Amino acid sequence: MYTQKLKIQTKPNFREKLLNLGANNLTDQELIALLLRTGNTKKNVIQLSKEILITLENSKITDAESQLHKVFGMGESKICTILAALELGRRFFGIAGQKISHPSDIVPLLRHYANRKQENFICVSLSGANEIIATRVVSIGILTKTLVHPREVFADPLTDRAAAVIVAHNHPSGTLQPSQEDIALTKRLVDAGKILGIRVLDHIILNALGEYYSFLEEDICFERSSN
């Protein structure tokens, strides 16, 4: 007689985490996993959620459905669940069209990028009335830095016919102090924006503690209005 050892696979309980800690304490990937509930034959729910997150970050809201259809294992039911969640969020809390009175107003809207384990460089396109047109992840870097070129930053704002942009990135290390590379990049973006006719209003650094650093507020690379 022998005893067969059962292989127990633990499954993260994101529902319990949400109920105990609140939805704002779940990462984007965990929220997607909670919506999906299951993975597919090739990927578990965590892996599938990561692929969907990357897909959504690189898609416009108008073509999200077509892009989700390209993800293996995403059937109609899963796609409908994701699209319904996106639409509800857009209707009740959508940031498109929201007016920005000061560049720091964008900080609460980008909080969910602050706890990423890699640097995410984000660009927010603004209209002439300082209303948000779109928010996009331009680049995802390694643990300590991301490499960004001005042409990548301004490609979509040009298509948006944006009048201005606010750029931001997170520091996984937790420090808010900009590196020399951050300062040099900001100068390049400001100069490129002047040539293209798209103002760069600020560059903001976020960390997981909820703090932020504003190049504009610190008078680095930007000249604040005397008004």
mmCIF file of N, CA and C in Angstrom, residues 23-122:
data_model
loop_
_atom_site.group_PDB
_atom_site.id
_atom_site.type_symbol
_atom_site.label_atom_id
_atom_site.label_comp_id
_atom_site.label_asym_id
_atom_site.label_seq_id
_atom_site.Cartn_x
_atom_site.Cartn_y
_atom_site.Cartn_z
ATOM 1 N N ALA A 23 -9.877 47.658 -4.195
ATOM 2 C CA ALA A 23 -9.490 47.469 -5.596
ATOM 3 C C ALA A 23 -8.235 48.249 -5.963
ATOM 4 N N ASN A 24 -8.019 49.387 -5.297
ATOM 5 C CA ASN A 24 -6.858 50.218 -5.634
ATOM 6 C C ASN A 24 -5.537 49.574 -5.230
ATOM 7 N N ASN A 25 -5.592 48.491 -4.443
ATOM 8 C CA ASN A 25 -4.371 47.802 -4.033
ATOM 9 C C ASN A 25 -4.047 46.604 -4.923
ATOM 10 N N LEU A 26 -4.849 46.381 -5.943
ATOM 11 C CA LEU A 26 -4.548 45.342 -6.921
ATOM 12 C C LEU A 26 -3.839 45.968 -8.112
ATOM 13 N N THR A 27 -2.891 45.250 -8.661
ATOM 14 C CA THR A 27 -2.213 45.739 -9.861
ATOM 15 C C THR A 27 -3.160 45.611 -11.052
ATOM 16 N N ASP A 28 -2.814 46.256 -12.154
ATOM 17 C CA ASP A 28 -3.631 46.145 -13.369
ATOM 18 C C ASP A 28 -3.756 44.687 -13.794
ATOM 19 N N GLN A 29 -2.653 43.963 -13.696
ATOM 20 C CA GLN A 29 -2.640 42.561 -14.104
ATOM 21 C C GLN A 29 -3.562 41.722 -13.221
ATOM 22 N N GLU A 30 -3.572 42.008 -11.929
ATOM 23 C CA GLU A 30 -4.436 41.270 -11.004
ATOM 24 C C GLU A 30 -5.909 41.583 -11.251
ATOM 25 N N LEU A 31 -6.219 42.834 -11.576
ATOM 26 C CA LEU A 31 -7.605 43.203 -11.872
ATOM 27 C C LEU A 31 -8.105 42.473 -13.118
ATOM 28 N N ILE A 32 -7.244 42.385 -14.128
ATOM 29 C CA ILE A 32 -7.624 41.660 -15.344
ATOM 30 C C ILE A 32 -7.817 40.181 -15.034
ATOM 31 N N ALA A 33 -6.932 39.618 -14.209
ATOM 32 C CA ALA A 33 -7.048 38.206 -13.831
ATOM 33 C C ALA A 33 -8.358 37.946 -13.093
ATOM 34 N N LEU A 34 -8.769 38.893 -12.273
ATOM 35 C CA LEU A 34 -10.025 38.758 -11.538
ATOM 36 C C LEU A 34 -11.214 38.740 -12.494
ATOM 37 N N LEU A 35 -11.130 39.526 -13.551
ATOM 38 C CA LEU A 35 -12.196 39.549 -14.548
ATOM 39 C C LEU A 35 -12.222 38.260 -15.373
ATOM 40 N N LEU A 36 -11.040 37.772 -15.738
ATOM 41 C CA LEU A 36 -10.959 36.590 -16.600
ATOM 42 C C LEU A 36 -11.320 35.299 -15.871
ATOM 43 N N ARG A 37 -10.873 35.204 -14.618
ATOM 44 C CA ARG A 37 -11.108 34.041 -13.751
ATOM 45 C C ARG A 37 -10.270 32.823 -14.128
ATOM 46 N N THR A 38 -10.122 32.536 -15.421
ATOM 47 C CA THR A 38 -9.354 31.364 -15.847
ATOM 48 C C THR A 38 -8.431 31.730 -17.006
ATOM 49 N N GLY A 39 -7.439 30.886 -17.221
ATOM 50 C CA GLY A 39 -6.534 31.068 -18.343
ATOM 51 C C GLY A 39 -6.989 30.249 -19.538
ATOM 52 N N ASN A 40 -6.009 29.734 -20.298
ATOM 53 C CA ASN A 40 -6.345 28.884 -21.436
ATOM 54 C C ASN A 40 -5.417 27.674 -21.446
ATOM 55 N N THR A 41 -5.418 26.932 -22.529
ATOM 56 C CA THR A 41 -4.635 25.697 -22.578
ATOM 57 C C THR A 41 -3.133 25.934 -22.587
ATOM 58 N N LYS A 42 -2.716 27.135 -22.964
ATOM 59 C CA LYS A 42 -1.285 27.425 -23.046
ATOM 60 C C LYS A 42 -0.782 28.338 -21.941
ATOM 61 N N LYS A 43 -1.676 29.142 -21.371
ATOM 62 C CA LYS A 43 -1.249 30.104 -20.362
ATOM 63 C C LYS A 43 -2.226 30.113 -19.196
ATOM 64 N N ASN A 44 -1.665 30.238 -17.976
ATOM 65 C CA ASN A 44 -2.546 30.380 -16.826
ATOM 66 C C ASN A 44 -3.111 31.791 -16.803
ATOM 67 N N VAL A 45 -3.996 32.061 -15.876
ATOM 68 C CA VAL A 45 -4.696 33.342 -15.873
ATOM 69 C C VAL A 45 -3.749 34.522 -15.649
ATOM 70 N N ILE A 46 -2.669 34.308 -14.895
ATOM 71 C CA ILE A 46 -1.704 35.378 -14.652
ATOM 72 C C ILE A 46 -0.958 35.725 -15.936
ATOM 73 N N GLN A 47 -0.508 34.705 -16.642
ATOM 74 C CA GLN A 47 0.222 34.927 -17.892
ATOM 75 C C GLN A 47 -0.675 35.564 -18.952
ATOM 76 N N LEU A 48 -1.916 35.085 -19.025
ATOM 77 C CA LEU A 48 -2.858 35.634 -19.998
ATOM 78 C C LEU A 48 -3.173 37.091 -19.672
ATOM 79 N N SER A 49 -3.307 37.398 -18.390
ATOM 80 C CA SER A 49 -3.602 38.771 -17.964
ATOM 81 C C SER A 49 -2.471 39.715 -18.343
ATOM 82 N N LYS A 50 -1.240 39.239 -18.214
ATOM 83 C CA LYS A 50 -0.090 40.068 -18.582
ATOM 84 C C LYS A 50 -0.118 40.390 -20.072
ATOM 85 N N GLU A 51 -0.441 39.384 -20.892
ATOM 86 C CA GLU A 51 -0.495 39.598 -22.342
ATOM 87 C C GLU A 51 -1.608 40.582 -22.705
ATOM 88 N N ILE A 52 -2.742 40.468 -22.025
ATOM 89 C CA ILE A 52 -3.859 41.380 -22.287
ATOM 90 C C ILE A 52 -3.500 42.798 -21.865
ATOM 91 N N LEU A 53 -2.819 42.928 -20.726
ATOM 92 C CA LEU A 53 -2.408 44.245 -20.244
ATOM 93 C C LEU A 53 -1.510 44.936 -21.264
ATOM 94 N N ILE A 54 -0.540 44.206 -21.786
ATOM 95 C CA ILE A 54 0.362 44.769 -22.794
ATOM 96 C C ILE A 54 -0.420 45.154 -24.049
ATOM 97 N N THR A 55 -1.365 44.303 -24.434
ATOM 98 C CA THR A 55 -2.189 44.577 -25.615
ATOM 99 C C THR A 55 -2.998 45.851 -25.440
ATOM 100 N N LEU A 56 -3.620 46.015 -24.274
ATOM 101 C CA LEU A 56 -4.448 47.197 -24.026
ATOM 102 C C LEU A 56 -3.617 48.467 -23.950
ATOM 103 N N GLU A 57 -2.424 48.359 -23.368
ATOM 104 C CA GLU A 57 -1.566 49.536 -23.229
ATOM 105 C C GLU A 57 -1.079 50.048 -24.581
ATOM 106 N N ASN A 58 -1.067 49.174 -25.562
ATOM 107 C CA ASN A 58 -0.580 49.564 -26.881
ATOM 108 C C ASN A 58 -1.710 49.686 -27.900
ATOM 109 N N SER A 59 -2.938 49.819 -27.401
ATOM 110 C CA SER A 59 -4.096 49.938 -28.282
ATOM 111 C C SER A 59 -4.876 51.202 -27.962
ATOM 112 N N LYS A 60 -5.560 51.715 -28.955
ATOM 113 C CA LYS A 60 -6.525 52.774 -28.716
ATOM 114 C C LYS A 60 -7.831 52.121 -28.283
ATOM 115 N N ILE A 61 -8.645 52.854 -27.529
ATOM 116 C CA ILE A 61 -9.900 52.290 -27.041
ATOM 117 C C ILE A 61 -10.794 51.848 -28.192
ATOM 118 N N THR A 62 -10.669 52.524 -29.336
ATOM 119 C CA THR A 62 -11.525 52.209 -30.476
ATOM 120 C C THR A 62 -11.166 50.886 -31.152
ATOM 121 N N ASP A 63 -9.913 50.435 -31.005
ATOM 122 C CA ASP A 63 -9.544 49.166 -31.635
ATOM 123 C C ASP A 63 -9.169 48.096 -30.614
ATOM 124 N N ALA A 64 -9.587 48.288 -29.357
ATOM 125 C CA ALA A 64 -9.279 47.313 -28.308
ATOM 126 C C ALA A 64 -9.875 45.945 -28.629
ATOM 127 N N GLU A 65 -11.103 45.932 -29.144
ATOM 128 C CA GLU A 65 -11.760 44.656 -29.430
ATOM 129 C C GLU A 65 -10.997 43.854 -30.476
ATOM 130 N N SER A 66 -10.612 44.499 -31.562
ATOM 131 C CA SER A 66 -9.897 43.784 -32.619
ATOM 132 C C SER A 66 -8.544 43.281 -32.135
ATOM 133 N N GLN A 67 -7.887 44.053 -31.267
ATOM 134 C CA GLN A 67 -6.586 43.631 -30.741
ATOM 135 C C GLN A 67 -6.730 42.464 -29.770
ATOM 136 N N LEU A 68 -7.799 42.465 -28.977
ATOM 137 C CA LEU A 68 -8.030 41.367 -28.032
ATOM 138 C C LEU A 68 -8.314 40.057 -28.764
ATOM 139 N N HIS A 69 -8.940 40.146 -29.928
ATOM 140 C CA HIS A 69 -9.221 38.943 -30.720
ATOM 141 C C HIS A 69 -7.931 38.270 -31.186
ATOM 142 N N LYS A 70 -6.841 39.023 -31.222
ATOM 143 C CA LYS A 70 -5.564 38.474 -31.675
ATOM 144 C C LYS A 70 -4.838 37.707 -30.571
ATOM 145 N N VAL A 71 -5.311 37.850 -29.332
ATOM 146 C CA VAL A 71 -4.678 37.161 -28.203
ATOM 147 C C VAL A 71 -5.198 35.731 -28.136
ATOM 148 N N PHE A 72 -4.293 34.770 -28.169
ATOM 149 C CA PHE A 72 -4.695 33.363 -28.142
ATOM 150 C C PHE A 72 -5.466 33.048 -26.865
ATOM 151 N N GLY A 73 -6.587 32.358 -27.034
ATOM 152 C CA GLY A 73 -7.375 31.941 -25.878
ATOM 153 C C GLY A 73 -8.417 32.942 -25.433
ATOM 154 N N MET A 74 -8.486 34.081 -26.113
ATOM 155 C CA MET A 74 -9.488 35.084 -25.760
ATOM 156 C C MET A 74 -10.742 34.863 -26.599
ATOM 157 N N GLY A 75 -11.702 34.145 -26.019
ATOM 158 C CA GLY A 75 -12.966 33.908 -26.699
ATOM 159 C C GLY A 75 -13.913 35.079 -26.517
ATOM 160 N N GLU A 76 -15.095 34.943 -27.082
ATOM 161 C CA GLU A 76 -16.077 36.028 -27.033
ATOM 162 C C GLU A 76 -16.434 36.418 -25.602
ATOM 163 N N SER A 77 -16.573 35.419 -24.730
ATOM 164 C CA SER A 77 -16.976 35.692 -23.346
ATOM 165 C C SER A 77 -15.944 36.542 -22.619
ATOM 166 N N LYS A 78 -14.674 36.159 -22.729
ATOM 167 C CA LYS A 78 -13.604 36.902 -22.057
ATOM 168 C C LYS A 78 -13.462 38.304 -22.643
ATOM 169 N N ILE A 79 -13.548 38.402 -23.966
ATOM 170 C CA ILE A 79 -13.427 39.714 -24.614
ATOM 171 C C ILE A 79 -14.566 40.629 -24.187
ATOM 172 N N CYS A 80 -15.782 40.090 -24.138
ATOM 173 C CA CYS A 80 -16.939 40.893 -23.716
ATOM 174 C C CYS A 80 -16.778 41.381 -22.281
ATOM 175 N N THR A 81 -16.230 40.536 -21.422
ATOM 176 C CA THR A 81 -16.021 40.922 -20.024
ATOM 177 C C THR A 81 -15.049 42.090 -19.920
ATOM 178 N N ILE A 82 -13.937 42.007 -20.654
ATOM 179 C CA ILE A 82 -12.941 43.080 -20.636
ATOM 180 C C ILE A 82 -13.516 44.366 -21.222
ATOM 181 N N LEU A 83 -14.195 44.262 -22.355
ATOM 182 C CA LEU A 83 -14.755 45.453 -23.008
ATOM 183 C C LEU A 83 -15.827 46.115 -22.147
ATOM 184 N N ALA A 84 -16.640 45.293 -21.468
ATOM 185 C CA ALA A 84 -17.679 45.847 -20.592
ATOM 186 C C ALA A 84 -17.054 46.608 -19.429
ATOM 187 N N ALA A 85 -15.975 46.050 -18.857
ATOM 188 C CA ALA A 85 -15.288 46.718 -17.748
ATOM 189 C C ALA A 85 -14.669 48.035 -18.211
ATOM 190 N N LEU A 86 -14.065 48.020 -19.405
ATOM 191 C CA LEU A 86 -13.472 49.241 -19.950
ATOM 192 C C LEU A 86 -14.526 50.310 -20.197
ATOM 193 N N GLU A 87 -15.666 49.896 -20.723
ATOM 194 C CA GLU A 87 -16.718 50.859 -21.039
ATOM 195 C C GLU A 87 -17.330 51.453 -19.774
ATOM 196 N N LEU A 88 -17.534 50.625 -18.755
ATOM 197 C CA LEU A 88 -18.059 51.143 -17.488
ATOM 198 C C LEU A 88 -17.092 52.151 -16.875
ATOM 199 N N GLY A 89 -15.797 51.797 -16.908
ATOM 200 C CA GLY A 89 -14.792 52.718 -16.385
ATOM 201 C C GLY A 89 -14.776 54.026 -17.153
ATOM 202 N N ARG A 90 -14.910 53.917 -18.479
ATOM 203 C CA ARG A 90 -14.911 55.124 -19.305
ATOM 204 C C ARG A 90 -16.118 56.000 -19.004
ATOM 205 N N ARG A 91 -17.291 55.362 -18.841
ATOM 206 C CA ARG A 91 -18.516 56.132 -18.617
ATOM 207 C C ARG A 91 -18.519 56.854 -17.280
ATOM 208 N N PHE A 92 -18.031 56.176 -16.251
ATOM 209 C CA PHE A 92 -18.113 56.761 -14.916
ATOM 210 C C PHE A 92 -16.865 57.538 -14.512
ATOM 211 N N PHE A 93 -15.698 57.051 -14.936
ATOM 212 C CA PHE A 93 -14.461 57.666 -14.456
ATOM 213 C C PHE A 93 -13.468 57.950 -15.572
ATOM 214 N N GLY A 94 -13.913 57.898 -16.817
ATOM 215 C CA GLY A 94 -13.003 58.079 -17.947
ATOM 216 C C GLY A 94 -12.288 59.413 -17.893
ATOM 217 N N ILE A 95 -11.005 59.409 -18.257
ATOM 218 C CA ILE A 95 -10.233 60.649 -18.174
ATOM 219 C C ILE A 95 -10.186 61.385 -19.506
ATOM 220 N N ALA A 96 -10.593 60.707 -20.589
ATOM 221 C CA ALA A 96 -10.611 61.398 -21.878
ATOM 222 C C ALA A 96 -11.599 62.558 -21.810
ATOM 223 N N GLY A 97 -11.154 63.729 -22.202
ATOM 224 C CA GLY A 97 -12.003 64.909 -22.150
ATOM 225 C C GLY A 97 -11.883 65.685 -20.853
ATOM 226 N N GLN A 98 -11.220 65.092 -19.864
ATOM 227 C CA GLN A 98 -11.052 65.790 -18.582
ATOM 228 C C GLN A 98 -10.068 66.939 -18.748
ATOM 229 N N LYS A 99 -10.406 68.078 -18.184
ATOM 230 C CA LYS A 99 -9.563 69.257 -18.334
ATOM 231 C C LYS A 99 -8.500 69.300 -17.247
ATOM 232 N N ILE A 100 -7.291 69.652 -17.655
ATOM 233 C CA ILE A 100 -6.159 69.754 -16.742
ATOM 234 C C ILE A 100 -5.862 71.230 -16.497
ATOM 235 N N SER A 101 -6.057 71.670 -15.262
ATOM 236 C CA SER A 101 -5.793 73.068 -14.922
ATOM 237 C C SER A 101 -4.324 73.304 -14.610
ATOM 238 N N HIS A 102 -3.682 72.273 -14.061
ATOM 239 C CA HIS A 102 -2.263 72.337 -13.729
ATOM 240 C C HIS A 102 -1.670 70.970 -14.033
ATOM 241 N N PRO A 103 -0.437 70.908 -14.520
ATOM 242 C CA PRO A 103 0.147 69.605 -14.853
ATOM 243 C C PRO A 103 0.055 68.562 -13.742
ATOM 244 N N SER A 104 0.143 68.993 -12.486
ATOM 245 C CA SER A 104 0.077 68.035 -11.377
ATOM 246 C C SER A 104 -1.301 67.389 -11.246
ATOM 247 N N ASP A 105 -2.319 67.953 -11.926
ATOM 248 C CA ASP A 105 -3.654 67.350 -11.898
ATOM 249 C C ASP A 105 -3.645 65.954 -12.511
ATOM 250 N N ILE A 106 -2.625 65.681 -13.311
ATOM 251 C CA ILE A 106 -2.554 64.394 -13.997
ATOM 252 C C ILE A 106 -2.090 63.280 -13.063
ATOM 253 N N VAL A 107 -1.455 63.646 -11.947
ATOM 254 C CA VAL A 107 -0.846 62.650 -11.052
ATOM 255 C C VAL A 107 -1.835 61.590 -10.570
ATOM 256 N N PRO A 108 -3.014 61.963 -10.026
ATOM 257 C CA PRO A 108 -3.945 60.922 -9.564
ATOM 258 C C PRO A 108 -4.411 59.988 -10.676
ATOM 259 N N LEU A 109 -4.393 60.473 -11.906
ATOM 260 C CA LEU A 109 -4.861 59.675 -13.034
ATOM 261 C C LEU A 109 -3.820 58.667 -13.511
ATOM 262 N N LEU A 110 -2.583 58.829 -13.034
ATOM 263 C CA LEU A 110 -1.499 57.933 -13.448
ATOM 264 C C LEU A 110 -0.986 57.074 -12.299
ATOM 265 N N ARG A 111 -1.672 57.114 -11.156
ATOM 266 C CA ARG A 111 -1.210 56.399 -9.966
ATOM 267 C C ARG A 111 -0.993 54.909 -10.214
ATOM 268 N N HIS A 112 -1.822 54.314 -11.071
ATOM 269 C CA HIS A 112 -1.733 52.869 -11.262
ATOM 270 C C HIS A 112 -0.451 52.445 -11.969
ATOM 271 N N TYR A 113 0.298 53.408 -12.507
ATOM 272 C CA TYR A 113 1.589 53.072 -13.108
ATOM 273 C C TYR A 113 2.720 53.105 -12.079
ATOM 274 N N ALA A 114 2.459 53.686 -10.924
ATOM 275 C CA ALA A 114 3.529 53.950 -9.958
ATOM 276 C C ALA A 114 4.146 52.684 -9.374
ATOM 277 N N ASN A 115 3.357 51.608 -9.273
ATOM 278 C CA ASN A 115 3.881 50.399 -8.625
ATOM 279 C C ASN A 115 4.384 49.355 -9.611
ATOM 280 N N ARG A 116 4.580 49.754 -10.860
ATOM 281 C CA ARG A 116 5.119 48.811 -11.841
ATOM 282 C C ARG A 116 6.565 48.462 -11.492
ATOM 283 N N LYS A 117 6.938 47.220 -11.748
ATOM 284 C CA LYS A 117 8.289 46.760 -11.409
ATOM 285 C C LYS A 117 9.327 47.218 -12.431
ATOM 286 N N GLN A 118 8.867 47.658 -13.588
ATOM 287 C CA GLN A 118 9.747 48.225 -14.598
ATOM 288 C C GLN A 118 9.318 49.665 -14.855
ATOM 289 N N GLU A 119 10.257 50.449 -15.354
ATOM 290 C CA GLU A 119 9.906 51.829 -15.670
ATOM 291 C C GLU A 119 8.955 51.871 -16.858
ATOM 292 N N ASN A 120 7.863 52.595 -16.688
ATOM 293 C CA ASN A 120 6.908 52.834 -17.768
ATOM 294 C C ASN A 120 6.951 54.317 -18.112
ATOM 295 N N PHE A 121 7.151 54.624 -19.380
ATOM 296 C CA PHE A 121 7.157 56.017 -19.807
ATOM 297 C C PHE A 121 5.815 56.304 -20.456
ATOM 298 N N ILE A 122 5.103 57.291 -19.911
ATOM 299 C CA ILE A 122 3.734 57.585 -20.323
ATOM 300 C C ILE A 122 3.661 58.967 -20.954
#
